[in-house]
XYZ file of C-alpha atoms in Angstrom:
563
model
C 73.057 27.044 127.428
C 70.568 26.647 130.236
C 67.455 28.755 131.458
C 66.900 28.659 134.910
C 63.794 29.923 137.064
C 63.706 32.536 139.955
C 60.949 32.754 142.585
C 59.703 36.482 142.398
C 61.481 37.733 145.039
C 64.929 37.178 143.896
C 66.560 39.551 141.843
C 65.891 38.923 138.077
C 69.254 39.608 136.600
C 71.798 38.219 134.304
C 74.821 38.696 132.539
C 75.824 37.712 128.822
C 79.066 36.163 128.739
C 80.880 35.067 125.644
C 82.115 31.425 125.800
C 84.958 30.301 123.524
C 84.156 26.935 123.095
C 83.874 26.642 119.801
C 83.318 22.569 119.438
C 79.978 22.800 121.375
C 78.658 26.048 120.008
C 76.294 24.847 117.584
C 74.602 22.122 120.068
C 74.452 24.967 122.984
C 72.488 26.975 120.276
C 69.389 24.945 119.219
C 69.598 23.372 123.075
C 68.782 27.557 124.293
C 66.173 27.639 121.243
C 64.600 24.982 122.158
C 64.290 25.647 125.924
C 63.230 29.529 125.177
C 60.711 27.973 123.206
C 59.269 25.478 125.522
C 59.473 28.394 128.325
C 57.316 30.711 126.610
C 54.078 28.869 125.772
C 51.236 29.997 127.156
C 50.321 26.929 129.681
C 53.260 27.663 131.641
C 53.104 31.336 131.823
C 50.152 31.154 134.933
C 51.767 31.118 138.117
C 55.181 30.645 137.162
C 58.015 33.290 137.632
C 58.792 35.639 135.461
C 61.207 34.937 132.161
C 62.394 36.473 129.400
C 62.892 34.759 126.117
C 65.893 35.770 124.081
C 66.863 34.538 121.000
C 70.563 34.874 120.279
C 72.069 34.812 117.066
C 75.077 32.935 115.558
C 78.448 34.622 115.776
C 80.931 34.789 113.032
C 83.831 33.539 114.758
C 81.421 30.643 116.233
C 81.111 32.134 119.408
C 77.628 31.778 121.689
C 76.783 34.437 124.548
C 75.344 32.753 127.383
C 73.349 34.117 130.460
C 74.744 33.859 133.882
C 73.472 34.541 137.453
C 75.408 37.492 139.220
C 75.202 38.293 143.148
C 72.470 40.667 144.462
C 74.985 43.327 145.142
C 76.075 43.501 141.440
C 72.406 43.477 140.586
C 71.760 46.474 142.421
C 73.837 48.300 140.979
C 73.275 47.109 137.277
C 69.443 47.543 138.122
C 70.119 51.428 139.220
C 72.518 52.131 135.646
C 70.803 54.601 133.626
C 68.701 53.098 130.506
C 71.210 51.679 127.860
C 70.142 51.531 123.773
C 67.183 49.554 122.946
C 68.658 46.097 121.346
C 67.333 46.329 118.343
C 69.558 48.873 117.320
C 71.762 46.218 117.923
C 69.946 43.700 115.868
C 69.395 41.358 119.093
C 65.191 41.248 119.232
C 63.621 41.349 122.817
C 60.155 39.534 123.461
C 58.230 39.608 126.910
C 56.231 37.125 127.559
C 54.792 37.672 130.776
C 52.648 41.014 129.987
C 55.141 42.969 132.367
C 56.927 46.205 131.441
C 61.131 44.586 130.899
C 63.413 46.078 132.862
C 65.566 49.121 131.976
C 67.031 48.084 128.373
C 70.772 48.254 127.975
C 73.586 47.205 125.215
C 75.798 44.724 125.401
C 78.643 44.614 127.869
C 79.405 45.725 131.075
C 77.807 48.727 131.686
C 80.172 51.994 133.609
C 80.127 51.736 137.256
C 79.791 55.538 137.267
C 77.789 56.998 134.007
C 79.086 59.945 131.925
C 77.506 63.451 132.552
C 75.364 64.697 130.349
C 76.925 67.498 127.556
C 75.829 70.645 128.240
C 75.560 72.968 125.434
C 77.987 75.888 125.691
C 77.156 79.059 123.566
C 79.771 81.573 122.349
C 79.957 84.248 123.377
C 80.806 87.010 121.186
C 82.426 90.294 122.309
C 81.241 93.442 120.321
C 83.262 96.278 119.477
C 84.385 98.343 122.751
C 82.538 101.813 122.626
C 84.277 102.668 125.843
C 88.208 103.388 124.972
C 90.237 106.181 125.003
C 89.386 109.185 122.578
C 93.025 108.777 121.209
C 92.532 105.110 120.785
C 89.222 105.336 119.082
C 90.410 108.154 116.870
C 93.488 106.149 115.733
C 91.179 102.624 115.503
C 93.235 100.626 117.694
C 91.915 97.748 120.318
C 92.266 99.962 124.052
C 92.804 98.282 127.274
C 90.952 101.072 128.624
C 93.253 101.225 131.441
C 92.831 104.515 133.529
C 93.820 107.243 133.781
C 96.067 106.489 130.503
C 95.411 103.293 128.869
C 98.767 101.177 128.819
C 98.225 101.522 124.606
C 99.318 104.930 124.931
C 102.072 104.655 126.789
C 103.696 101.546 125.261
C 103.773 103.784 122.036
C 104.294 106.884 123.753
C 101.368 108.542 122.698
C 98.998 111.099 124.860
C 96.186 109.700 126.243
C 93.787 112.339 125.744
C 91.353 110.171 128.193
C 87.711 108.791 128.384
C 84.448 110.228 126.961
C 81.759 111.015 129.454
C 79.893 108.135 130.085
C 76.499 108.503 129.701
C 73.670 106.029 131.396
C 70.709 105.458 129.564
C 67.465 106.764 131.066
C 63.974 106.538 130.335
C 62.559 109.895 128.141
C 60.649 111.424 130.863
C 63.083 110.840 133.206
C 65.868 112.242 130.444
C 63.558 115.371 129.855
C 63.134 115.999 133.680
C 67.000 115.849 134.046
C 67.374 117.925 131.361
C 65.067 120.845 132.305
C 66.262 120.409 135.852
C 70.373 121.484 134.328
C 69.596 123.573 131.650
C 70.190 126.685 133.946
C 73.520 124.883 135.467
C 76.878 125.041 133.418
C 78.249 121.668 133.318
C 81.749 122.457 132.445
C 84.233 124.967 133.604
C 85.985 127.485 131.564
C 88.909 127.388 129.719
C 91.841 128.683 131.940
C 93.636 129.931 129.151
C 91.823 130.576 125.539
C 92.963 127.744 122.962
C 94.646 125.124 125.225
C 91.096 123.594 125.597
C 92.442 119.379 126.137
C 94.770 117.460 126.984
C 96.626 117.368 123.609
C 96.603 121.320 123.886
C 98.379 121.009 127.224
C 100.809 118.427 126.039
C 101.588 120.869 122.907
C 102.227 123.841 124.847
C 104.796 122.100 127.073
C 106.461 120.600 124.399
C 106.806 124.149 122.939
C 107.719 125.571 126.028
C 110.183 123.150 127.158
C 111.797 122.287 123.685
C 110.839 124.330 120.523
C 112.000 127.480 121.921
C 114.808 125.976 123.017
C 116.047 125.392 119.422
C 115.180 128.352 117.864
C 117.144 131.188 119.850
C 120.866 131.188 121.148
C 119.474 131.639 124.564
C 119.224 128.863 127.225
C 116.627 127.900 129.617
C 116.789 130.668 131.855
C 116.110 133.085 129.827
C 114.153 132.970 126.547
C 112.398 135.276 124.455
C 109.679 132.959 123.047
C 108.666 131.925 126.630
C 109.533 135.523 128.058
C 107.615 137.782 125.291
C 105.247 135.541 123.100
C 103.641 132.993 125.747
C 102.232 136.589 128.297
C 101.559 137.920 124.993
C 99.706 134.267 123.771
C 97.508 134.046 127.076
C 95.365 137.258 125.328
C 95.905 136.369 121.814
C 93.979 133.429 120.646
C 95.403 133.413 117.174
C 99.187 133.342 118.770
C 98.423 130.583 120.941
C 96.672 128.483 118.162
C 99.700 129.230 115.976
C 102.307 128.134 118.781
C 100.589 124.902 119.603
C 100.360 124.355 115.190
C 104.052 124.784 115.552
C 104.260 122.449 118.410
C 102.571 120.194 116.773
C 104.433 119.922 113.453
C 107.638 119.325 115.381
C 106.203 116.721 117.344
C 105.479 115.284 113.860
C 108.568 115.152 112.426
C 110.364 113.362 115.956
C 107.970 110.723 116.718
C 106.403 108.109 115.346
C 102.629 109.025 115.319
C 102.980 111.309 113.291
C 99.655 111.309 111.433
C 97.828 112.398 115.494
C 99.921 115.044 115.444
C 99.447 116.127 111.725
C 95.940 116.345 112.438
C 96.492 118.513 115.710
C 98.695 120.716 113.004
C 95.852 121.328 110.752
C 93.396 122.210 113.430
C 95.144 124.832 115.005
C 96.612 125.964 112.220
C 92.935 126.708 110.623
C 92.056 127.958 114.247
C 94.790 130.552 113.856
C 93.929 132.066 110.644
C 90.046 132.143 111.628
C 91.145 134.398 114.508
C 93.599 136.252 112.134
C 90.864 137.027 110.024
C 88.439 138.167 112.993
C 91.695 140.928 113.775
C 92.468 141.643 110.159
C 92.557 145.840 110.577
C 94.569 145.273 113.583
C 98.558 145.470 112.869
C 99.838 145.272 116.473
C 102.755 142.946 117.818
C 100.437 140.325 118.289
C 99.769 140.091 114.965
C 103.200 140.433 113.938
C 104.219 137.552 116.398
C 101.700 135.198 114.705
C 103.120 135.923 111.811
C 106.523 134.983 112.405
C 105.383 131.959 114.039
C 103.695 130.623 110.921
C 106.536 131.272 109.093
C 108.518 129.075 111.499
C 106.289 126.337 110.835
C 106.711 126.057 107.336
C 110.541 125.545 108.024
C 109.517 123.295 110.774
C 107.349 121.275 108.231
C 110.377 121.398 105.102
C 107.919 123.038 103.296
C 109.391 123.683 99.443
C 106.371 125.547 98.570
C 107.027 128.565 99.343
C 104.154 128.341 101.640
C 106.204 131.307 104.379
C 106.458 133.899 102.016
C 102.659 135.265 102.906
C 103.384 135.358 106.580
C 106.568 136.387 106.036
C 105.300 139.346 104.016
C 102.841 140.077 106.677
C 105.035 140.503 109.212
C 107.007 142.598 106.900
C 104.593 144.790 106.148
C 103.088 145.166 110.457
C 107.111 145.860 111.467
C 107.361 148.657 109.218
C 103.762 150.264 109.971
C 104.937 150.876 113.808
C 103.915 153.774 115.409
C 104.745 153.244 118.417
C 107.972 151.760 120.454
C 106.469 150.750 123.418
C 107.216 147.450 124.885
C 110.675 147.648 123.502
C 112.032 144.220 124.473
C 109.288 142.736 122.328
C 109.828 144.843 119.709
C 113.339 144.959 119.586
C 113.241 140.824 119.712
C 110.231 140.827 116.313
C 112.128 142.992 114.491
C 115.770 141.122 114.851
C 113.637 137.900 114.164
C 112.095 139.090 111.052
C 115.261 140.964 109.895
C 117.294 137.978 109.982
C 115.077 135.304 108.240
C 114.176 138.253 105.522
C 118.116 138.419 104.712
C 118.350 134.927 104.845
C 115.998 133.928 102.631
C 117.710 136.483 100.040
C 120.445 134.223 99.656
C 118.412 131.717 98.557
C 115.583 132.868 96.336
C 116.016 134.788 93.462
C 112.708 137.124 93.808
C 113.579 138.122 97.094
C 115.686 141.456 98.059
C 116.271 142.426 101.685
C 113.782 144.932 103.543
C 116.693 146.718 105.016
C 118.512 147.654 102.416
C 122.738 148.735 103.628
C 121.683 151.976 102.306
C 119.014 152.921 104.542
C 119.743 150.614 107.139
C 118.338 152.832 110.394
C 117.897 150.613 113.439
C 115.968 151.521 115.924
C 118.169 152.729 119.146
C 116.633 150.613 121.806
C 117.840 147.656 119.489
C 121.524 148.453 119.217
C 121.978 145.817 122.038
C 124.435 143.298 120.289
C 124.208 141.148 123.671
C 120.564 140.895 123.898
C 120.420 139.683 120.099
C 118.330 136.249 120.055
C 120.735 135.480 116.699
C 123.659 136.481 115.249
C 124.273 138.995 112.336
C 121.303 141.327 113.058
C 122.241 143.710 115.675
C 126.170 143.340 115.712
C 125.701 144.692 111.996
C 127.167 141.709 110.009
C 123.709 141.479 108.193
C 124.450 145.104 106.262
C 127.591 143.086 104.762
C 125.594 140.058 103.762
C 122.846 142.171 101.984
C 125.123 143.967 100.015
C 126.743 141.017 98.696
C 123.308 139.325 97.598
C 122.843 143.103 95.524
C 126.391 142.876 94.092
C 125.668 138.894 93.488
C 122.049 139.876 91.926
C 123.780 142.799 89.366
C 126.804 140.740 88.072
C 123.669 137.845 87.661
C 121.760 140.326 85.156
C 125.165 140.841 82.986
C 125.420 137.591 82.965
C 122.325 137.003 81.704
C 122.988 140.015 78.842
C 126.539 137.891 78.002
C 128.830 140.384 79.861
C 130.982 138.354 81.781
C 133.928 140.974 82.590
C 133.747 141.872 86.470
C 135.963 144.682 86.183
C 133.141 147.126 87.605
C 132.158 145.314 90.416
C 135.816 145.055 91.430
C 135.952 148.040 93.552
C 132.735 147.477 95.715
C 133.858 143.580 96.123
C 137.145 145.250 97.441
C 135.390 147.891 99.929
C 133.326 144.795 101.037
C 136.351 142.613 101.783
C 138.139 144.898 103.715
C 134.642 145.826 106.072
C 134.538 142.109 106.496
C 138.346 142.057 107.615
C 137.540 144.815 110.158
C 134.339 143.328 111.690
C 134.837 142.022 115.015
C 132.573 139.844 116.734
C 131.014 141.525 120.116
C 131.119 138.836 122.184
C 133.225 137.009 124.898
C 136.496 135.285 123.226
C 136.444 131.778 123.427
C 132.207 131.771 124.509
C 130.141 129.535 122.204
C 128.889 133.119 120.320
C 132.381 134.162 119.923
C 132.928 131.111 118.040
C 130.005 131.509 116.322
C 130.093 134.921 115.343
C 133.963 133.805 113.866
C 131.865 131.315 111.488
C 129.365 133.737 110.226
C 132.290 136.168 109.461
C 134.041 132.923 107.706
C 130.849 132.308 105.994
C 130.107 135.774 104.708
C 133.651 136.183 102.980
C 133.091 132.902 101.334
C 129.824 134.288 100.050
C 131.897 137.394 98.615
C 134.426 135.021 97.333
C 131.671 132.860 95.404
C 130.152 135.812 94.165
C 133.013 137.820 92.656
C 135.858 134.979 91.683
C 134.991 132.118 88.969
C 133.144 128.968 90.415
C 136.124 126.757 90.595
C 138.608 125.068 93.426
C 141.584 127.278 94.197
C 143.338 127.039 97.255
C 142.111 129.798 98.895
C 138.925 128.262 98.908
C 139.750 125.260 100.208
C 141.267 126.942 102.993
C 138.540 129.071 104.043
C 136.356 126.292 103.503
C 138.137 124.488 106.104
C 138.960 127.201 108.443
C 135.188 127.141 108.521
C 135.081 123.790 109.796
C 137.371 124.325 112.443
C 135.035 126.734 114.041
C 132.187 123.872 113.688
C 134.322 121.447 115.414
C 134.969 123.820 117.918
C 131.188 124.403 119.108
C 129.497 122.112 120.999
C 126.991 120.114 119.428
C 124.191 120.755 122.119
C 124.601 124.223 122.888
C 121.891 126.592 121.775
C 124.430 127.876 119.041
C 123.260 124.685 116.645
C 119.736 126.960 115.966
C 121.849 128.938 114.013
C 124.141 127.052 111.670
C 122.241 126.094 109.039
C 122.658 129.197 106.853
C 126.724 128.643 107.471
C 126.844 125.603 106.906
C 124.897 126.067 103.338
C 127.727 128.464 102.581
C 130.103 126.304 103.274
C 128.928 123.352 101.312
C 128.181 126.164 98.085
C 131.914 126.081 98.433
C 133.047 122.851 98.934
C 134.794 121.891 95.784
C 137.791 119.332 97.718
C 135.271 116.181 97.687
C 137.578 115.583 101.342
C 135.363 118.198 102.621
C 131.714 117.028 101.879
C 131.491 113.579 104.277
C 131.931 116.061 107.058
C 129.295 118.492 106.153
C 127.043 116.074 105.144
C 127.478 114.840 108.752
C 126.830 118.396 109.919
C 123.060 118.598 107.833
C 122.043 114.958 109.572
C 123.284 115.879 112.780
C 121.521 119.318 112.770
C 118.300 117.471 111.165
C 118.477 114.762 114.273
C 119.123 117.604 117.199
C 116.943 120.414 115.824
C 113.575 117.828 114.120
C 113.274 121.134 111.482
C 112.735 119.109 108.085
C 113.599 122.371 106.012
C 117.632 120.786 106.438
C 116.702 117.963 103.825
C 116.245 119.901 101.351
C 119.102 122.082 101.422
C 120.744 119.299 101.677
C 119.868 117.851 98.816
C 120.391 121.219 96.892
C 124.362 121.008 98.135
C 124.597 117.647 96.468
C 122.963 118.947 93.171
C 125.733 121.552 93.490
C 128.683 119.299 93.987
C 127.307 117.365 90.893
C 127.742 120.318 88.822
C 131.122 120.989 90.639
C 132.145 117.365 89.393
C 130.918 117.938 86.154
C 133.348 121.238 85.445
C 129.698 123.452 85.100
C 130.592 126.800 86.457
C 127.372 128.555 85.682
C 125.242 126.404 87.342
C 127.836 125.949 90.171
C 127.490 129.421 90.728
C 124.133 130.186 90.156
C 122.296 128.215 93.074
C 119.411 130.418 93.280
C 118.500 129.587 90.158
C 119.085 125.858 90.555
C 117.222 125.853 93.578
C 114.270 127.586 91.429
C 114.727 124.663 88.748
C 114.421 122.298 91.003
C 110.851 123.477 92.453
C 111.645 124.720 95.902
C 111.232 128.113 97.799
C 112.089 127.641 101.416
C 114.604 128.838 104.002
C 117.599 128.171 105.212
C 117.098 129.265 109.015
């Protein structure tokens, strides 16, 4: 390995190279240690040019580095590389001998042509929880887009957007005080248009009432209904009915979609809103009153309450509709009254504590109700009702001699007869061959089966089985979106109390999920499962319990309606 000299205006650079002549490596060595050594001592260090003494160790395969010269060019740009790691990290020791700063220190090797940028240091950040979503998002703790004006959350799972809080900009105190006094004499909202439809949910819940739940409640269609027609004027002044309609609202909306724990919530708030404002009114016992009655009771069925949660509002309204004074507004009345009269029959024929208010005996309609036509359901004013109530008496006598171990029927015979033959005679009031006509033929079918169950042993006989399916007929023969579905679920009970051909139950089963999945009132299930309790006992050969329903509805833990 040789040394050689530079005058001191020549570029002092070199390159190590690694030579792979192995024969002449150890000779090469001690010839460089020798000349290094020479080079350095101090005699020749005045006046001579400058040199750097490197000792280089042995490598382990026998190879020796060497220094060559390389052109100015490649100098340059070696001499402008950024500093490389001091050598003694690589365990290659440096001296100077001339007194001079060394040049910029690098490793071995080739160094890059263009160096590698420096890292910068990248923090993370970290995204807080959003305090700026929806109220409907924040209430139901899910991650908002906070897309306006309804975040696409919403409406992917068809859910009301009840919008954005007011945002509000911090300010300094003073400046918050001043703005403060300066609007303390300036409203910042404006008043409710109507009283108790106050957001955007309320809004939503009235036209889903408006536009759906009366639509499957009454026989009439959309041109002319008596919940939009009578009770939403009569809501607009009425906090208590409105707050009661939109709790109704709400509970159907519950049972048909899936976020059903928003709408629960909307339930319970106007429901409590309603009785707040019933109790502000209590010595009060006008229509209104009356009205929100009614409407409570029709969302308990709505809900499938088995608690026998309707019978307070149920006797409410019983007890405002027989304190009138007055017959004013006789459309209104005449529609509260048919209402009432026809769930308080009803529920007779289900619950065992429960007798008719209008009893056949004193049954005195008012006159400016005698409008069979303008009847918003069936068996009220065309009079079929009287027949049905005196059948749940008859049923409710021959129940007490059963219960004293009489079981001979012989004095009932004659009013069971009088009853058939007034049942025989009754003839419906309405168009032949209109969805009512048809209707009105299944009530009629219904209420002779309910004489036949009452008065002939609780077992299959042909005739039963025949009316049982002359009943069908007329359910096949209605159409299955007409407003005429509101009505059938008392029939159809009947039906199934008398269903003893098991050929007959598949189709009325069909009928109670059908009616469940068009109407969204959960009071179906459970009478639904009563009928299969019944056609258990039917299997079984059990004619008392068979008969007795009432009471095995009572043993089972429910009180509702069938309407």
């Amino acid at each position: 390995m040789s040394v050689r000299q530079f005058s001191p205006g020549t570029n002092l650079t070199a390159r190590l190279s690694i030579s792979s002549a192995s024969t002449s490596s150890s000779g090469a060595s001690s010839m460089a240690s020798r000349a290094m050594s020479t080079s350095s001592s101090p005699e020749s260090s005045a006046g001579s040019p400058r040199i750097i003494t490197m000792q280089l160790p042995q490598m382990i395969d026998g190879t020796v580095a060497k220094i060559e010269e390389l052109d100015d060019d490649e100098g340059n740009r070696l001499m402008d590389a950024p500093p490389l790691p001091s050598p003694e990290e690589n365990g290659v020791p440096i001296v100077e001998t001339l007194g001079t700063e060394a040049p910029g220190k690098r490793g071995r090797g080739r160094p890059r042509k263009h160096p590698l940028p420096t890292p910068k240091t990248v923090q993370k950040v970290t995204k807080g929880r959003s305090k700026t979503g929806c109220i409907t998002c924040r209430r139901r703790k899910k991650k908002c887009d906070e897309a306006k004006p309804d975040c696409n959350n919403c409406v992917k799972n068809s859910v009301l957007c009840e919008g954005y809080p007011q945002r509000e900009i911090w300010q300094p105190g003073r400046q918050k005080n001043n703005a403060r006094n300066s609007i303390s004499v300036i409203s910042r909202e404006l008043p409710t248009l109507i009283d108790g439809v106050e957001t955007r949910m309320d809004q939503h819940l009235l036209d889903h009432f408006t536009h759906r739940v009366s639509r499957i409640l009454t026989l009439f269609d959309e041109e002319s209904n008596p919940f939009r027609d009578y009770l939403l004027p009569l809501a607009m002044r009425n906090r208590a009915l409105m707050h009661s309609l939109l709790a109704l609202s709400s509970s159907h909306l519950a049972n048909t979609v899936e976020q059903k724990p928003d709408y629960e919530y909307w339930q319970k708030h106007h429901f409590g809103e309603c009785l707040k404002f019933l109790q502000e009114g209590i010595q009060e016992n006008g229509t209104d009153h009356a009205a929100t009655a009614l409407i409570l009771c029709l969302d308990s069925i709505c809900k499938g309450d088995t608690s026998g949660s309707y019978r307070p509002h149920l006797d409410a309204a019983r007890f405002m509709l027989g304190n009138r004074t007055t017959e004013e507004e006789e459309p209104l009345q005449r529609f509260l009254l048919e209402f009432f009269t026809y769930h308080d029959v009803v529920n007779s024929v289900t619950v065992l504590s429960r007798t008719p208010m209008i009893l056949p005996e004193n049954l005195i309609l008012p006159a400016f109700i005698l409008q069979t036509e303008a009847g918003a359901l069936l068996g009220v004013l065309d009079g079929l009702f009287v027949h049905l109530s005196k059948i749940t008496i008859l049923r409710k006598q021959i129940r007490e001699r059963k219960a004293q171990g009489i079981k001979e029927m012989h004095p009932f015979l004659s009013q069971a007869v009088a009853l058939d033959r007034e049942i025989r005679e009754w003839t419906p009031p309405h168009v032949p061959g209109s969805p009512r006509y048809i209707a009105a033929q299944l009530y009629r079918q219904c209420t002779w089966v309910y004489l036949y169950r009452t008065i002939q042993p609780s077992c299959d006989s042909p005739k039963i089985r025949k009316a049982v399916e002359l009943g069908l007929e007329y359910l096949r023969n209605l159409p299955e979106q007409s407003g005429t579905q509101s009505i059938l679920l008392m029939p159809l009970f009947l039906l199934a109390c008398a269903a003893f051909d098991p050929a007959h139950r598949p189709e009325i089963s069909r009928r109670f999920e059908g009616l469940h999945k068009w109407s969204g009132l959960n009071n179906i299930v459970p009478a639904h499962d009563v009928v299969k309790k019944i056609w258990q006992a039917m299997d079984a050969g059990d004619e008392e319990k068979s008969w007795d329903w009432e009471m095995m509805i009572e043993r089972m833990g429910y009180d509702f309606l069938v309407t």
